[in-house]
Coordinates of C-alpha atoms and ligand atoms in Angstrom, one line a residue:
M1 CA -4.7 -17.1 -21.9
A2 CA -2.0 -19.6 -23.0
N3 CA -1.0 -22.0 -20.3
Q4 CA 2.7 -22.1 -21.3
F5 CA 3.6 -20.4 -18.0
N6 CA 1.7 -22.6 -15.6
K7 CA 3.8 -23.5 -12.5
L8 CA 6.9 -21.7 -13.6
S9 CA 8.8 -19.4 -11.3
Q10 CA 8.9 -15.6 -11.8
G11 CA 12.4 -15.5 -13.2
T12 CA 11.6 -18.2 -15.8
I13 CA 8.3 -16.5 -16.8
A14 CA 10.1 -13.2 -17.4
V15 CA 12.9 -14.8 -19.4
R16 CA 10.6 -17.0 -21.6
G17 CA 7.7 -14.5 -22.3
G18 CA 6.7 -14.9 -25.9
L19 CA 9.5 -17.3 -26.9
N20 CA 8.7 -20.0 -29.5
T21 CA 5.4 -18.4 -30.5
D22 CA 6.3 -17.9 -34.2
E23 CA 4.5 -20.7 -36.1
Q24 CA 5.6 -19.5 -39.6
Y25 CA 9.4 -19.6 -39.3
G26 CA 10.0 -21.2 -35.9
S27 CA 12.0 -18.2 -34.7
V28 CA 12.8 -18.5 -31.0
V29 CA 12.5 -14.7 -30.4
P30 CA 9.1 -13.5 -31.5
V31 CA 8.8 -11.3 -34.6
I32 CA 7.8 -7.6 -34.4
T33 CA 4.4 -7.0 -36.0
P34 CA 4.1 -3.4 -37.1
S35 CA 1.0 -3.9 -39.3
T36 CA -1.9 -1.6 -38.2
C37 CA -4.5 -3.9 -39.8
Y38 CA -5.1 -7.7 -40.2
R39 CA -6.7 -9.5 -43.2
Y40 CA -10.2 -10.9 -42.5
E41 CA -10.5 -14.6 -43.1
E42 CA -13.6 -13.9 -45.1
F43 CA -16.7 -11.7 -45.0
A44 CA -17.6 -10.9 -41.4
K45 CA -14.9 -13.3 -40.1
P46 CA -12.1 -11.3 -38.4
R47 CA -9.0 -13.1 -37.1
E48 CA -7.7 -12.8 -33.5
F49 CA -6.5 -9.3 -34.4
D50 CA -8.2 -6.9 -36.7
Y51 CA -7.0 -3.3 -36.0
A52 CA -3.9 -2.5 -34.0
R53 CA -5.4 0.3 -31.8
K54 CA -7.4 -2.4 -30.1
A55 CA -4.8 -5.2 -29.9
N56 CA -1.7 -6.4 -31.8
P57 CA 0.5 -9.5 -31.5
S58 CA 3.6 -7.7 -30.2
R59 CA 1.7 -5.9 -27.4
R60 CA -0.2 -9.1 -26.5
L61 CA 2.9 -11.0 -25.7
V62 CA 4.0 -8.4 -23.2
E63 CA 0.5 -8.2 -21.7
Q64 CA 0.4 -12.0 -21.3
T65 CA 3.8 -12.1 -19.7
V66 CA 3.2 -9.3 -17.2
A67 CA -0.3 -10.6 -16.4
K68 CA 1.3 -13.9 -15.5
L69 CA 4.1 -12.3 -13.5
E70 CA 1.5 -10.4 -11.4
G71 CA -0.8 -13.3 -11.1
G72 CA -3.6 -11.6 -13.1
V73 CA -6.0 -12.8 -15.7
D74 CA -5.4 -10.1 -18.3
A75 CA -3.5 -6.9 -18.9
I76 CA -3.5 -3.8 -21.1
L77 CA -0.3 -2.2 -22.2
T78 CA -0.4 1.6 -22.7
N79 CA 2.0 4.1 -24.1
C80 CA 3.3 5.3 -20.7
G81 CA 2.6 4.9 -16.9
M82 CA 0.5 8.1 -16.8
S83 CA -1.8 6.9 -19.6
A84 CA -2.5 3.7 -17.7
I85 CA -3.6 5.7 -14.7
H86 CA -5.5 8.1 -16.9
L87 CA -7.2 5.2 -18.7
I88 CA -8.4 3.6 -15.5
S89 CA -9.7 7.0 -14.3
V90 CA -11.7 7.6 -17.6
A91 CA -13.0 4.0 -17.7
L92 CA -14.1 3.8 -14.1
L93 CA -15.0 7.3 -12.8
A94 CA -17.9 9.6 -13.3
P95 CA -18.4 13.2 -12.1
N96 CA -19.7 12.4 -8.6
D97 CA -17.3 9.5 -7.9
V98 CA -14.5 9.9 -5.4
V99 CA -11.0 8.6 -5.8
V100 CA -8.7 8.2 -2.8
A101 CA -5.0 8.6 -3.4
P102 CA -1.9 8.7 -1.1
H103 CA -0.9 12.3 -0.2
D104 CA 2.7 11.3 -1.2
C105 CA 2.0 9.5 -4.4
Y106 CA 4.1 10.0 -7.6
G107 CA 3.9 13.7 -8.5
G108 CA 2.5 13.0 -12.0
S109 CA -0.4 10.9 -10.5
Y110 CA -1.1 13.7 -8.0
R111 CA -1.2 16.3 -10.8
L112 CA -3.4 14.1 -13.0
F113 CA -6.0 13.4 -10.3
N114 CA -5.9 17.0 -9.1
S115 CA -6.3 18.6 -12.5
L116 CA -9.0 16.2 -13.7
S117 CA -10.9 16.8 -10.5
Q118 CA -10.6 20.6 -10.9
K119 CA -12.3 20.1 -14.3
G120 CA -15.1 18.2 -12.6
Y121 CA -14.4 14.8 -14.0
F122 CA -14.5 13.2 -10.5
K123 CA -13.5 14.1 -7.0
V124 CA -10.2 13.3 -5.3
K125 CA -9.1 13.0 -1.7
F126 CA -5.4 12.8 -0.9
V127 CA -4.7 11.1 2.4
D128 CA -1.9 9.7 4.5
Q129 CA -2.8 6.1 4.2
S130 CA -0.6 5.2 7.2
D131 CA -3.0 7.2 9.4
P132 CA -5.9 4.8 10.1
A133 CA -8.3 7.7 11.3
A134 CA -7.6 9.8 8.2
L135 CA -8.0 6.8 5.9
Q136 CA -11.3 5.9 7.6
E137 CA -12.6 9.4 7.1
T138 CA -12.0 9.3 3.3
L139 CA -13.4 5.8 3.0
S140 CA -16.6 7.0 4.7
L141 CA -17.1 9.0 1.4
Y142 CA -17.7 5.6 -0.4
P143 CA -14.9 6.1 -3.0
K144 CA -15.2 4.2 -6.3
L145 CA -11.4 3.8 -6.5
V146 CA -8.6 3.7 -4.0
L147 CA -5.0 4.0 -5.3
I148 CA -2.2 2.5 -3.2
E149 CA 1.4 3.3 -3.9
T150 CA 3.8 1.4 -1.7
P151 CA 6.7 1.9 -1.1
S152 CA 5.9 5.6 -1.7
N153 CA 7.8 8.0 -3.9
P154 CA 10.2 9.4 -2.8
L155 CA 10.1 8.6 0.9
L156 CA 9.7 4.8 0.5
R157 CA 7.0 4.7 3.2
V158 CA 5.3 1.3 3.2
V159 CA 1.6 0.8 3.9
D160 CA -0.3 -2.5 4.3
I161 CA -1.9 -3.4 1.0
K162 CA -4.0 -6.3 2.5
E163 CA -5.4 -4.1 5.3
I164 CA -6.3 -1.1 3.1
A165 CA -7.7 -3.3 0.3
Q166 CA -10.0 -5.0 2.9
Q167 CA -11.2 -1.7 4.2
A168 CA -11.7 -0.3 0.7
H169 CA -13.7 -3.4 -0.4
N170 CA -15.9 -3.0 2.7
V171 CA -17.1 0.3 1.3
G172 CA -17.4 -1.0 -2.3
A173 CA -14.2 0.6 -3.8
L174 CA -11.9 -1.0 -6.4
V175 CA -8.3 -1.1 -5.3
L176 CA -5.5 -0.1 -7.7
V177 CA -1.9 -0.6 -6.7
D178 CA 1.0 1.1 -8.4
N179 CA 3.7 -1.6 -8.2
T180 CA 6.3 0.3 -10.2
F181 CA 8.9 0.4 -7.4
M182 CA 8.7 -3.2 -6.4
T183 CA 7.9 -5.1 -9.6
P184 CA 6.2 -8.5 -9.4
I185 CA 9.5 -10.0 -8.4
L186 CA 9.3 -8.3 -5.0
Q187 CA 5.6 -7.7 -4.4
K188 CA 2.4 -9.3 -5.6
P189 CA -0.5 -6.9 -4.9
L190 CA -3.2 -9.0 -6.5
E191 CA -2.4 -11.8 -4.0
L192 CA -2.8 -9.2 -1.2
G193 CA -6.3 -8.2 -2.3
A194 CA -5.8 -5.5 -5.0
D195 CA -8.2 -5.6 -8.0
I196 CA -5.8 -3.9 -10.5
V197 CA -2.0 -3.4 -10.6
T198 CA -0.4 -0.7 -12.6
H199 CA 3.2 0.0 -13.6
S200 CA 5.2 2.6 -15.3
C201 CA 7.0 0.0 -17.5
T202 CA 9.3 2.8 -18.4
K203 CA 11.1 1.9 -15.1
F204 CA 12.1 -1.6 -13.9
L205 CA 10.0 -3.7 -16.3
N206 CA 11.9 -2.4 -19.3
G207 CA 15.0 -1.6 -17.3
H208 CA 17.0 0.2 -20.0
S209 CA 15.6 3.7 -19.9
D210 CA 14.9 3.7 -23.7
L211 CA 11.1 3.5 -24.0
L212 CA 7.9 4.7 -22.3
A213 CA 5.1 2.3 -21.5
G214 CA 2.5 1.6 -18.8
I215 CA 0.4 -1.4 -17.9
L216 CA -2.8 -2.3 -16.1
V217 CA -3.1 -5.9 -14.8
F218 CA -6.5 -7.2 -13.8
K219 CA -7.8 -9.9 -11.4
D220 CA -11.2 -9.9 -13.1
Q221 CA -11.7 -10.6 -16.9
Q222 CA -14.9 -8.6 -17.1
L223 CA -13.3 -5.5 -15.7
A224 CA -10.3 -6.0 -18.1
T225 CA -12.6 -6.2 -21.1
E226 CA -14.5 -3.1 -20.1
V227 CA -11.3 -1.1 -19.7
L228 CA -9.9 -2.5 -23.0
W229 CA -13.1 -1.0 -24.7
W230 CA -12.0 2.3 -23.3
A231 CA -8.4 1.8 -24.3
N232 CA -9.5 1.3 -27.9
N233 CA -12.0 4.2 -27.6
I234 CA -9.3 6.7 -26.5
G235 CA -6.3 5.2 -28.2
T236 CA -3.8 4.8 -25.3
L237 CA -1.8 1.9 -26.7
T238 CA 1.9 1.1 -27.2
S239 CA 3.7 0.6 -30.5
S240 CA 4.9 -2.8 -31.7
F241 CA 8.5 -1.7 -31.6
D242 CA 8.3 -0.5 -28.0
S243 CA 6.4 -3.6 -27.1
Y244 CA 9.2 -5.8 -28.6
L245 CA 11.9 -3.8 -26.7
L246 CA 9.9 -4.1 -23.5
L247 CA 9.6 -7.9 -23.9
R248 CA 13.3 -8.0 -24.3
G249 CA 13.9 -5.9 -21.2
L250 CA 11.6 -8.2 -19.2
R251 CA 13.8 -11.2 -19.8
T252 CA 16.4 -9.9 -17.4
L253 CA 13.9 -8.5 -14.8
A254 CA 14.5 -10.9 -12.0
A255 CA 18.3 -10.8 -12.3
R256 CA 18.4 -7.0 -12.6
V257 CA 16.1 -6.5 -9.6
T258 CA 18.1 -8.8 -7.4
V259 CA 21.5 -7.3 -8.2
Q260 CA 20.3 -3.7 -8.0
Q261 CA 18.7 -4.5 -4.7
D262 CA 21.9 -5.9 -3.3
N263 CA 23.8 -2.9 -4.5
A264 CA 21.2 -0.6 -2.9
Q265 CA 21.5 -2.3 0.5
K266 CA 25.3 -1.6 0.4
V267 CA 24.6 2.0 -0.5
V268 CA 22.2 2.3 2.4
D269 CA 24.7 0.8 4.8
F270 CA 27.3 3.3 3.7
L271 CA 25.0 6.3 3.9
V272 CA 23.5 5.6 7.3
N273 CA 26.9 5.7 8.9
H274 CA 28.2 8.8 7.1
P275 CA 28.5 12.0 9.1
K276 CA 27.5 14.2 6.2
I277 CA 24.1 12.4 5.8
A278 CA 21.3 13.7 8.0
K279 CA 18.7 11.0 7.3
V280 CA 18.3 7.9 5.0
Y281 CA 14.9 6.5 3.8
H282 CA 14.8 2.9 2.7
P283 CA 12.3 0.1 3.7
S284 CA 15.1 -2.0 5.2
L285 CA 15.7 0.6 8.0
S286 CA 13.7 0.2 11.2
S287 CA 13.3 4.0 11.3
N288 CA 11.4 3.8 8.0
L289 CA 7.6 4.2 8.1
G290 CA 6.2 0.7 7.5
H291 CA 9.5 -1.3 8.0
D292 CA 7.6 -4.1 9.7
I293 CA 5.0 -4.2 7.0
A294 CA 7.7 -4.3 4.3
K295 CA 9.3 -7.3 6.0
K296 CA 6.1 -9.4 5.5
Q297 CA 4.6 -7.8 2.4
Q298 CA 7.7 -7.6 0.2
K299 CA 10.2 -10.2 -0.9
G300 CA 13.0 -7.6 -0.6
F301 CA 13.5 -3.9 0.1
G302 CA 14.2 -2.7 -3.4
S303 CA 16.8 -0.5 -5.0
L304 CA 15.4 3.0 -4.4
L305 CA 16.4 5.0 -1.5
S306 CA 16.3 8.7 -0.5
F307 CA 18.4 10.8 1.9
E308 CA 18.9 14.2 3.2
L309 CA 22.4 15.8 3.3
A310 CA 23.5 17.5 6.5
G311 CA 24.6 21.1 6.3
D312 CA 23.1 24.2 4.7
D313 CA 21.5 24.9 1.3
D314 CA 24.7 25.1 -0.8
V315 CA 25.8 21.5 -0.1
M316 CA 23.2 20.0 -2.4
P317 CA 24.5 21.6 -5.7
K318 CA 28.1 20.9 -4.7
F319 CA 27.3 17.2 -4.0
L320 CA 25.4 16.8 -7.3
K321 CA 28.1 18.4 -9.3
A322 CA 30.8 16.2 -7.7
L323 CA 29.1 12.9 -8.6
N324 CA 30.6 11.2 -11.6
I325 CA 28.6 8.0 -12.0
F326 CA 25.1 8.8 -10.5
T327 CA 23.5 10.9 -13.2
L328 CA 21.1 13.7 -12.3
A329 CA 17.9 12.6 -14.2
Q330 CA 14.3 12.0 -13.2
S331 CA 13.7 8.4 -13.8
L332 CA 14.4 5.1 -12.0
G333 CA 14.7 1.4 -12.3
G334 CA 17.2 1.4 -15.2
V335 CA 20.5 -0.5 -15.2
E336 CA 22.2 2.9 -14.7
S337 CA 22.3 4.6 -11.4
L338 CA 20.4 7.9 -11.2
V339 CA 20.0 10.7 -8.6
C340 CA 17.0 13.0 -8.5
H341 CA 16.0 16.1 -6.5
P342 CA 12.2 15.5 -6.1
A343 CA 11.3 19.1 -5.1
T344 CA 12.5 20.5 -8.4
M345 CA 12.1 17.4 -10.6
T346 CA 9.6 14.5 -10.1
H347 CA 7.5 16.4 -7.5
S348 CA 7.7 19.9 -8.9
G349 CA 4.1 19.6 -10.1
I350 CA 2.9 19.5 -6.5
S351 CA 2.6 22.8 -4.5
A352 CA 5.3 23.5 -1.9
E353 CA 2.7 23.2 0.8
A354 CA 1.5 19.7 -0.4
R355 CA 5.2 18.7 -0.6
K356 CA 5.7 19.8 3.0
T357 CA 2.6 17.9 4.2
A358 CA 4.0 14.8 2.5
G359 CA 7.4 15.3 4.1
I360 CA 9.3 16.0 0.9
S361 CA 11.9 18.5 2.0
D362 CA 14.1 20.6 -0.4
Q363 CA 17.1 18.8 1.0
L364 CA 15.9 15.4 -0.1
L365 CA 17.6 13.4 -2.9
R366 CA 16.4 10.1 -4.3
I367 CA 18.7 7.5 -5.7
S368 CA 17.9 4.7 -8.1
V369 CA 20.8 2.2 -7.7
G370 CA 21.8 0.5 -10.9
L371 CA 23.9 -2.5 -12.0
E372 CA 27.3 -0.8 -12.0
D373 CA 30.0 -2.4 -9.8
I374 CA 29.2 -1.6 -6.2
A375 CA 32.8 -0.6 -5.4
D376 CA 32.6 2.1 -8.0
L377 CA 29.2 3.3 -6.8
L378 CA 30.4 3.6 -3.2
K379 CA 33.7 5.4 -4.3
D380 CA 31.6 7.9 -6.3
L381 CA 29.4 8.7 -3.3
Q382 CA 32.4 8.9 -1.0
Q383 CA 34.3 11.4 -3.1
A384 CA 31.2 13.5 -3.7
L385 CA 30.6 13.7 0.0
E386 CA 34.2 14.6 0.7
N387 CA 33.7 17.5 -1.8
I388 CA 30.9 19.3 0.2
Ligands
LIG1 N1 4.0 5.7 -11.2 C1 5.2 5.9 -10.6 C2 5.4 5.3 -9.2 C3 6.2 6.6 -11.2 O1 7.4 6.7 -10.6 C4 6.0 7.1 -12.5 C5 7.0 7.9 -13.3 O2 8.0 8.2 -12.7 C6 4.7 6.9 -13.1 C7 3.8 6.2 -12.4 C8 4.4 7.4 -14.5 O3 5.1 6.7 -15.5 P1 5.5 7.3 -16.9 O4 6.6 8.2 -16.7 O5 5.9 6.0 -17.7 O6 4.3 8.0 -17.5

């Protein structure tokens, strides 16, 4: 990989990804390369790129930038976060293999593992990874893959990546960390022992809620090459136009993450003291599961938080209707503030029983705090709470 990034800090790497790579015109911003095929130099002599399902220049610039941000050797950009997790499952798992996943992982990942295991592609065990005995029991099945998602979605529970990765490696498993919520600005799973990092780039990495993409970042080149063979085999890859937009979104990653996180902390401080709020979940709170781990594992507490409203069932629709700035929509990590009701939105693909086991109540709301002025955000919450 190009060494243009050596010794630069995260913010600089994100801003400068792919700049000044155009040799033909010297354009500072890289060109978009929509071509599906590339001219051979001569008979049996392909260039760096030959057919765009396998690799293309626009995608490659994003892969190199995110690989560098995560401290990996290589990366594969896919057409959404779920296809990245699907790709790694297809590439690594065979029918008798076991995958261990958190019982409170993202609803789409839960549904994917569950439905594929029901079709016999592999076996899955969902476990509370903060419970050492339960985790040990699943690891005694010698899983091939252990997925870690921390902080978890939507309760922001934090588990110890270093500790779990060590235990998983002791039984020969590969460790995949979903770093969507933290981004490499706030957490570096490969440094903590993970083998692969995944993101829904749809979220913070792009940051503007206008494209879908996913990524796998690898510590080991051989594994990356094997998985790339599968990516080309299945055809899971991102378009040049979306790759270009994603690279543009990445340029502001560090600045966005920092300001959104500052805003979120002020929202947390406001909500924890409000009489109409029953409970707040955010890694900054000492009541949050894994708060002490978050303090050492993360460079910040992030801009996602969840809370339960006090009162009976009818307060929720009233509150949501009264909000003017926070938009009811099921994504996160964009510059705009969103609110989501996990039980009927992101986690509706999970049975009510599994939601209950994971602690996701029907009263729970998740907020992704954006870049709006914090005074306006607080005023919006204040007036909506007064309305219920
Ligand atoms: N992982 C996490 C933590 C997510 O929140 C999401 C989507 O919300 C995904 C993966 C899936 O990403 P995508 O929607 O880009 O397929």
